[in-house]
């Protein structure tokens, strides 16, 4: 899952990027409202974490408004130094999905991000499943048929993305856009390589494959049989 962080305090931005990457997310950072608004309205993100007070053309609320006007419904977690009731209402009125008052614990932020990534309609729990495979988004534990599977950060990120979109064919380009950050120079054959690593751990030792190739397009994760 790819996350945008818009935060002008470099120290906080770096800490967020590091913590989110450790969770297996791809993370892009914008350090002002100008870049933040441009990235939020042009690149595909699964969640945006946006500081409210920003230098540049857009403050945090204006970024959210610009996204919603562009019909981009990416969930937004607004960071704010102010915690009054009025401030909270303005933040949520602008179209933000949740807000967090600074200073916050990183664990709290990660929990909010996981909640925003959950789709209420089909994912009520923090555990993603397909057949006998489970991925616990809180503990990052992956198991298949009761066996623990150890994955690298990128393999985990790729598996989480496929699981969240299971049953749907996903193009290699879409996988690149959601699993790798902007700075990563990724080609479709890199995706093929990572799918190969993932299959070796998730599919090969077991009876039925979950990751299916969609020829000339990409991949689909689906538990058949
Ligand atoms: Ca700020």
Short mmCIF file of C-alpha atoms and ligand atoms in Angstrom, two decimals:
data_model
loop_
_atom_site.label_atom_id
_atom_site.label_comp_id
_atom_site.label_asym_id
_atom_site.label_seq_id
_atom_site.Cartn_x
_atom_site.Cartn_y
_atom_site.Cartn_z
CA UNK A 1 0.00 0.00 0.00
CA UNK A 2 1.34 3.41 -0.94
CA UNK A 3 1.13 6.30 1.48
CA UNK A 4 1.68 10.04 1.03
CA UNK A 5 3.03 12.02 3.98
CA UNK A 6 2.73 15.82 3.78
CA UNK A 7 4.62 17.31 6.70
CA UNK A 8 6.91 20.34 6.81
CA UNK A 9 8.70 19.35 10.01
CA UNK A 10 11.47 17.24 8.54
CA UNK A 11 12.14 15.35 11.73
CA UNK A 12 8.54 14.20 12.03
CA UNK A 13 8.33 13.46 8.30
CA UNK A 14 11.44 11.27 8.43
CA UNK A 15 10.21 9.42 11.53
CA UNK A 16 6.86 8.75 9.87
CA UNK A 17 8.48 7.54 6.65
CA UNK A 18 10.74 5.17 8.57
CA UNK A 19 7.94 3.77 10.74
CA UNK A 20 5.58 3.30 7.82
CA UNK A 21 8.25 1.64 5.68
CA UNK A 22 8.94 -0.78 8.52
CA UNK A 23 5.28 -1.77 8.22
CA UNK A 24 5.85 -2.63 4.56
CA UNK A 25 4.22 0.45 3.04
CA UNK A 26 5.71 2.46 0.17
CA UNK A 27 6.02 6.08 1.33
CA UNK A 28 6.39 9.39 -0.49
CA UNK A 29 7.02 12.60 1.46
CA UNK A 30 6.12 16.18 0.51
CA UNK A 31 7.59 18.91 2.73
CA UNK A 32 5.19 21.72 1.82
CA UNK A 33 1.62 22.31 0.74
CA UNK A 34 2.55 23.07 -2.87
CA UNK A 35 4.20 19.71 -3.53
CA UNK A 36 1.72 17.96 -1.25
CA UNK A 37 -1.30 19.19 -3.21
CA UNK A 38 0.34 18.32 -6.54
CA UNK A 39 1.25 14.79 -5.43
CA UNK A 40 -2.05 14.11 -3.69
CA UNK A 41 -3.99 14.97 -6.84
CA UNK A 42 -1.80 13.20 -9.40
CA UNK A 43 -0.28 10.06 -7.84
CA UNK A 44 -2.31 7.06 -6.69
CA UNK A 45 -2.18 6.70 -2.90
CA UNK A 46 -4.02 4.35 -0.58
CA UNK A 47 -3.83 6.73 2.37
CA UNK A 48 -2.61 10.33 2.78
CA UNK A 49 -1.28 11.67 6.09
CA UNK A 50 -1.48 15.45 5.92
CA UNK A 51 -0.28 18.01 8.43
CA UNK A 52 -2.75 20.84 8.89
CA UNK A 53 -0.34 23.79 9.03
CA UNK A 54 1.88 23.84 5.96
CA UNK A 55 3.90 26.43 4.06
CA UNK A 56 3.17 26.82 0.35
CA UNK A 57 0.06 27.23 -1.77
CA UNK A 58 -2.11 24.82 0.22
CA UNK A 59 -2.55 24.18 3.92
CA UNK A 60 -3.68 20.74 5.02
CA UNK A 61 -7.39 21.48 4.80
CA UNK A 62 -6.97 22.96 1.32
CA UNK A 63 -5.14 19.83 0.17
CA UNK A 64 -8.05 17.68 1.34
CA UNK A 65 -10.52 20.01 -0.38
CA UNK A 66 -8.48 19.90 -3.61
CA UNK A 67 -8.44 16.09 -3.50
CA UNK A 68 -12.19 15.82 -2.97
CA UNK A 69 -12.86 18.38 -5.72
CA UNK A 70 -10.75 16.22 -8.04
CA UNK A 71 -12.92 13.24 -6.96
CA UNK A 72 -10.00 11.56 -5.25
CA UNK A 73 -11.41 9.63 -2.32
CA UNK A 74 -8.16 8.43 -0.80
CA UNK A 75 -8.63 8.32 3.00
CA UNK A 76 -6.91 11.25 4.71
CA UNK A 77 -5.53 11.35 8.23
CA UNK A 78 -5.08 14.98 9.25
CA UNK A 79 -2.33 15.86 11.72
CA UNK A 80 -3.00 18.88 13.85
CA UNK A 81 -1.30 20.68 16.69
CA UNK A 82 -4.64 22.05 17.80
CA UNK A 83 -7.12 19.78 19.48
CA UNK A 84 -10.20 21.87 20.08
CA UNK A 85 -13.63 20.57 19.17
CA UNK A 86 -14.04 23.35 16.61
CA UNK A 87 -10.77 22.42 14.93
CA UNK A 88 -11.76 18.81 14.72
CA UNK A 89 -15.08 19.67 13.10
CA UNK A 90 -13.44 21.89 10.48
CA UNK A 91 -10.96 19.13 9.69
CA UNK A 92 -13.60 16.49 9.21
CA UNK A 93 -15.88 18.90 7.33
CA UNK A 94 -13.13 19.48 4.79
CA UNK A 95 -13.35 15.79 3.88
CA UNK A 96 -10.63 14.32 6.07
CA UNK A 97 -11.48 10.85 7.39
CA UNK A 98 -9.72 11.00 10.71
CA UNK A 99 -7.47 13.29 12.65
CA UNK A 100 -4.67 12.97 15.14
CA UNK A 101 -3.43 15.60 17.57
CA UNK A 102 0.31 16.25 17.86
CA UNK A 103 2.29 15.03 19.64
CA UNK A 104 1.16 11.47 19.03
CA UNK A 105 2.65 8.04 19.56
CA UNK A 106 3.80 6.33 16.36
CA UNK A 107 1.87 3.21 17.38
CA UNK A 108 -1.32 5.27 17.51
CA UNK A 109 -0.66 6.68 14.05
CA UNK A 110 0.01 3.21 12.62
CA UNK A 111 -3.23 1.93 14.14
CA UNK A 112 -5.17 4.81 12.53
CA UNK A 113 -3.54 4.11 9.16
CA UNK A 114 -4.49 0.42 9.39
CA UNK A 115 -8.05 1.43 10.21
CA UNK A 116 -8.19 3.74 7.18
CA UNK A 117 -6.86 1.00 4.91
CA UNK A 118 -9.60 -1.36 6.03
CA UNK A 119 -12.58 -1.40 3.82
CA UNK A 120 -15.64 -1.55 6.04
CA UNK A 121 -17.66 -3.39 3.45
CA UNK A 122 -15.41 -6.41 3.10
CA UNK A 123 -12.67 -6.17 5.72
CA UNK A 124 -13.95 -5.73 9.22
CA UNK A 125 -11.02 -7.33 10.93
CA UNK A 126 -7.34 -6.50 10.92
CA UNK A 127 -6.61 -9.91 9.43
CA UNK A 128 -6.66 -10.44 5.68
CA UNK A 129 -7.39 -13.96 4.49
CA UNK A 130 -7.52 -15.97 1.29
CA UNK A 131 -8.17 -19.69 1.62
CA UNK A 132 -5.77 -21.01 4.26
CA UNK A 133 -3.52 -17.92 4.08
CA UNK A 134 -3.78 -15.19 6.71
CA UNK A 135 -1.96 -11.88 7.05
CA UNK A 136 -2.32 -10.05 10.34
CA UNK A 137 -1.89 -6.35 9.60
CA UNK A 138 -1.21 -5.56 13.27
CA UNK A 139 1.52 -8.10 14.01
CA UNK A 140 2.64 -8.47 10.35
CA UNK A 141 2.42 -12.24 10.84
CA UNK A 142 1.76 -14.27 7.71
CA UNK A 143 0.61 -17.87 7.98
CA UNK A 144 -0.53 -20.50 5.57
CA UNK A 145 -2.06 -23.77 6.69
CA UNK A 146 -0.79 -23.05 10.20
CA UNK A 147 2.80 -22.52 9.02
CA UNK A 148 4.47 -19.17 9.63
CA UNK A 149 5.87 -17.57 6.49
CA UNK A 150 8.76 -15.11 6.77
CA UNK A 151 8.66 -12.34 4.19
CA UNK A 152 10.86 -9.34 3.43
CA UNK A 153 9.28 -5.88 3.72
CA UNK A 154 8.61 -5.63 -0.02
CA UNK A 155 7.26 -9.16 -0.29
CA UNK A 156 4.94 -8.36 2.60
CA UNK A 157 3.82 -5.10 0.98
CA UNK A 158 3.14 -6.87 -2.29
CA UNK A 159 1.18 -9.67 -0.60
CA UNK A 160 -0.87 -7.18 1.42
CA UNK A 161 -1.77 -5.26 -1.74
CA UNK A 162 -2.77 -8.43 -3.60
CA UNK A 163 -4.83 -9.62 -0.61
CA UNK A 164 -6.66 -6.32 -0.31
CA UNK A 165 -7.56 -6.59 -3.98
CA UNK A 166 -8.11 -10.33 -4.12
CA UNK A 167 -10.24 -11.75 -6.88
CA UNK A 168 -9.39 -8.83 -9.16
CA UNK A 169 -6.75 -8.90 -11.89
CA UNK A 170 -4.15 -6.24 -11.11
CA UNK A 171 -1.81 -4.89 -13.76
CA UNK A 172 1.93 -4.74 -13.15
CA UNK A 173 1.76 -0.96 -13.51
CA UNK A 174 -0.88 -0.71 -10.79
CA UNK A 175 1.19 -2.94 -8.53
CA UNK A 176 4.23 -0.68 -9.08
CA UNK A 177 2.15 2.43 -8.31
CA UNK A 178 0.84 1.04 -5.02
CA UNK A 179 3.71 -1.03 -3.69
CA UNK A 180 6.72 1.12 -4.55
CA UNK A 181 7.33 4.79 -3.80
CA UNK A 182 7.93 7.55 -6.34
CA UNK A 183 11.72 7.41 -6.06
CA UNK A 184 11.90 3.72 -6.81
CA UNK A 185 12.80 3.07 -10.44
CA UNK A 186 10.77 -0.06 -10.96
CA UNK A 187 10.17 -1.91 -14.20
CA UNK A 188 7.52 -4.56 -14.84
CA UNK A 189 10.19 -7.28 -14.66
CA UNK A 190 10.99 -6.22 -11.10
CA UNK A 191 7.38 -7.02 -10.23
CA UNK A 192 7.80 -10.39 -11.94
CA UNK A 193 10.88 -11.04 -9.81
CA UNK A 194 9.08 -10.18 -6.58
CA UNK A 195 6.08 -12.30 -7.55
CA UNK A 196 8.53 -15.16 -8.06
CA UNK A 197 10.02 -14.68 -4.56
CA UNK A 198 6.55 -14.48 -3.08
CA UNK A 199 5.34 -17.60 -4.87
CA UNK A 200 8.35 -19.54 -3.63
CA UNK A 201 7.28 -18.82 -0.05
CA UNK A 202 3.51 -18.56 -0.23
CA UNK A 203 2.54 -21.02 -2.97
CA UNK A 204 5.30 -23.53 -3.75
CA UNK A 205 5.31 -25.38 -0.39
CA UNK A 206 1.52 -25.77 -0.47
CA UNK A 207 -1.07 -27.68 -2.46
CA UNK A 208 -2.90 -24.99 -4.37
CA UNK A 209 -1.51 -21.74 -5.73
CA UNK A 210 -3.09 -18.45 -4.62
CA UNK A 211 -1.19 -16.12 -6.95
CA UNK A 212 -2.32 -16.49 -10.54
CA UNK A 213 -0.78 -14.96 -13.65
CA UNK A 214 -3.13 -12.98 -15.85
CA UNK A 215 -1.34 -13.29 -19.18
CA UNK A 216 -0.17 -10.09 -20.81
CA UNK A 217 -1.54 -8.06 -17.91
CA UNK A 218 -0.52 -8.90 -14.39
CA UNK A 219 -1.65 -11.02 -11.48
CA UNK A 220 -4.63 -12.05 -9.42
CA UNK A 221 -4.68 -13.46 -5.93
CA UNK A 222 -7.51 -15.87 -5.48
CA UNK A 223 -8.22 -18.96 -3.44
CA UNK A 224 -9.76 -21.45 -5.84
CA UNK A 225 -11.12 -24.90 -4.97
CA1 LIG B 1 3.35 22.01 10.08
#
